[in-house]
């Protein structure tokens, strides 16, 4: 008897130790049933998820994350192998961040164990993402100065306080084909395709370099023969901003041709920044673009406008025609939005059936006209899925600001209030935020009954 | 013979204060809901039987340990831990009941949490009531 009791006491102690091991694990773990239902979950996972759980429960992981990773359920359903990683350290942007706070970024790995079970690993990677970004910047900087300037892939030049190129060298010709007379005394905007580097942006990048020590941008550049190439442009101040008056400052500009690296980067960029189902930008890409736009807006006073679209009665589409039809409707709306808005506007999938468009330089009134065009187009043309016509309408909320001070979260909140007003007054319409809507407000649970 | 004193989860604030002031360990153990008391450093000083059973942890694994990091990291966010911090910083009392989800033995469990802090009482308290 005694050994048996001893054994059982030790099993109990082991069990308790194991329980505490999971209670204390510094990473979020959850086991899910086939449809995302949470069966087991450890505290850290709950800590990370609770602020996102708008319904206040942790019954289903896909539902809890629906607002921030809307394509998760689709990915899990579409994952054909019997076991394996559905997603691996996928970054999820939880919110836009408040002034002085970085946006929270979660990393999610979803492992399919068998036909009926998934295991999820969730971690807060906000700090490491920030560190990575800083490291990449410094590496680019060190790489640029330590690499041969006479390499055909690099050009180095100096700029004055307005971004005018002050001297020419053979490196500039090797890289871009531009001769001295087409370079000296002209803005460095000349190296970019027409319209890509507008006057205010030229100066903004110099100010950015003053403030942070550099300004680094990747994008399309152009050669003298009109050919485009993928490059990065690094601007660094020659003198410390505090020592020299603004008008006398000089900068160095290094342009690198990184076309070769681009394809690999592009594939990565697509997987990290785009929504799996629709191919649109995802929330993270949206918040990234939005915070950059908000920063620019504080300098330039240009308006930032946000339009939130939501498919009306979307649950009914899923219930009546099935999830594949619902997915087809979402893809249809995504394609329509991309075609309707300008290429410079950012169109992103924001939630389950919610889309967001970020417009810079357009007023609320202008955005409303475009949104209205899209709304009437959707209402007029049912989506055809497998020969069946699925009628669909959208509602939209528009909000705009010119000071950039209120921040993206505030702008989204206003657009959401306008969207709610559009829903409340019968759906299939576009509403623009104003103070009077604010008094009506909206109750958070209203989301569920769209 | 001493009779144990008892209060319900949603007892009036004055009743709760009076109870926490004078309750013995046996009184707190006899309650039908979980009670955790921790000091200003977040170290657990009180952990009643009910809570110990729900969580599956015995007292010696919890008492004397940091509550928000070792025992209940799930409450280390703006909804719970931050409320206690804010109250400590701003002064005044805290008595608020919120709906929450705990991971009792790794099962998600809906609970009501009552957050209690009062400068007149040395420990801060959390009452935990399981919901159906």
mmCIF file of C-alpha atoms in Angstrom, chain A residues 13-20 22-25 38-44 46-48 50-51 55-59, chain B residues 54-58 60-62 69-79 99-101 103-108 110:
data_model
loop_
_atom_site.group_PDB
_atom_site.id
_atom_site.type_symbol
_atom_site.label_atom_id
_atom_site.label_comp_id
_atom_site.label_asym_id
_atom_site.label_seq_id
_atom_site.Cartn_x
_atom_site.Cartn_y
_atom_site.Cartn_z
ATOM 1 C CA UNK A 13 2.516 16.497 -7.626
ATOM 2 C CA UNK A 14 3.759 16.003 -11.142
ATOM 3 C CA UNK A 15 0.344 16.967 -12.445
ATOM 4 C CA UNK A 16 0.347 20.142 -10.377
ATOM 5 C CA UNK A 17 3.871 20.999 -11.449
ATOM 6 C CA UNK A 18 2.863 20.479 -15.059
ATOM 7 C CA UNK A 19 -0.196 22.648 -14.544
ATOM 8 C CA UNK A 20 1.936 25.409 -13.104
ATOM 9 C CA UNK A 22 1.660 25.811 -18.350
ATOM 10 C CA UNK A 23 0.278 28.605 -16.145
ATOM 11 C CA UNK A 24 3.672 30.276 -16.208
ATOM 12 C CA UNK A 25 4.771 29.534 -19.793
ATOM 13 C CA UNK A 38 -10.799 26.694 -27.893
ATOM 14 C CA UNK A 39 -10.470 23.454 -25.909
ATOM 15 C CA UNK A 40 -7.361 24.217 -23.883
ATOM 16 C CA UNK A 41 -5.667 27.559 -23.365
ATOM 17 C CA UNK A 42 -2.923 28.830 -21.103
ATOM 18 C CA UNK A 43 -2.964 32.182 -19.273
ATOM 19 C CA UNK A 44 -0.566 34.073 -21.519
ATOM 20 C CA UNK A 46 -5.738 34.536 -22.669
ATOM 21 C CA UNK A 47 -3.861 37.681 -21.671
ATOM 22 C CA UNK A 48 -3.085 38.434 -25.319
ATOM 23 C CA UNK A 50 -8.850 39.069 -23.980
ATOM 24 C CA UNK A 51 -8.385 42.673 -25.188
ATOM 25 C CA UNK A 55 -17.808 39.458 -27.199
ATOM 26 C CA UNK A 56 -15.987 38.957 -23.911
ATOM 27 C CA UNK A 57 -15.464 35.232 -24.287
ATOM 28 C CA UNK A 58 -12.700 32.989 -25.529
ATOM 29 C CA UNK A 59 -14.895 30.334 -27.050
ATOM 30 C CA UNK B 54 -10.533 25.823 -9.174
ATOM 31 C CA UNK B 55 -6.988 26.535 -10.339
ATOM 32 C CA UNK B 56 -5.635 23.130 -9.329
ATOM 33 C CA UNK B 57 -2.733 24.731 -7.450
ATOM 34 C CA UNK B 58 -1.913 24.227 -3.791
ATOM 35 C CA UNK B 60 2.571 26.673 -1.323
ATOM 36 C CA UNK B 61 2.875 27.092 -5.107
ATOM 37 C CA UNK B 62 1.069 30.425 -4.995
ATOM 38 C CA UNK B 69 3.702 36.985 -13.494
ATOM 39 C CA UNK B 70 3.901 33.592 -11.815
ATOM 40 C CA UNK B 71 0.320 32.798 -10.863
ATOM 41 C CA UNK B 72 -2.039 34.592 -13.229
ATOM 42 C CA UNK B 73 -0.305 36.147 -16.214
ATOM 43 C CA UNK B 74 -3.685 36.113 -17.965
ATOM 44 C CA UNK B 75 -4.737 39.092 -15.838
ATOM 45 C CA UNK B 76 -1.577 41.075 -16.525
ATOM 46 C CA UNK B 77 -3.174 43.563 -18.900
ATOM 47 C CA UNK B 78 -5.029 46.864 -18.899
ATOM 48 C CA UNK B 79 -8.263 45.186 -17.878
ATOM 49 C CA UNK B 99 -16.738 39.749 -16.963
ATOM 50 C CA UNK B 100 -13.589 37.865 -17.715
ATOM 51 C CA UNK B 101 -12.255 34.553 -18.977
ATOM 52 C CA UNK B 103 -7.819 29.587 -17.918
ATOM 53 C CA UNK B 104 -8.550 27.332 -14.970
ATOM 54 C CA UNK B 105 -6.537 24.145 -15.545
ATOM 55 C CA UNK B 106 -6.140 25.374 -19.131
ATOM 56 C CA UNK B 107 -9.891 25.342 -19.772
ATOM 57 C CA UNK B 108 -11.378 28.713 -20.718
ATOM 58 C CA UNK B 110 -16.179 32.531 -17.855
#
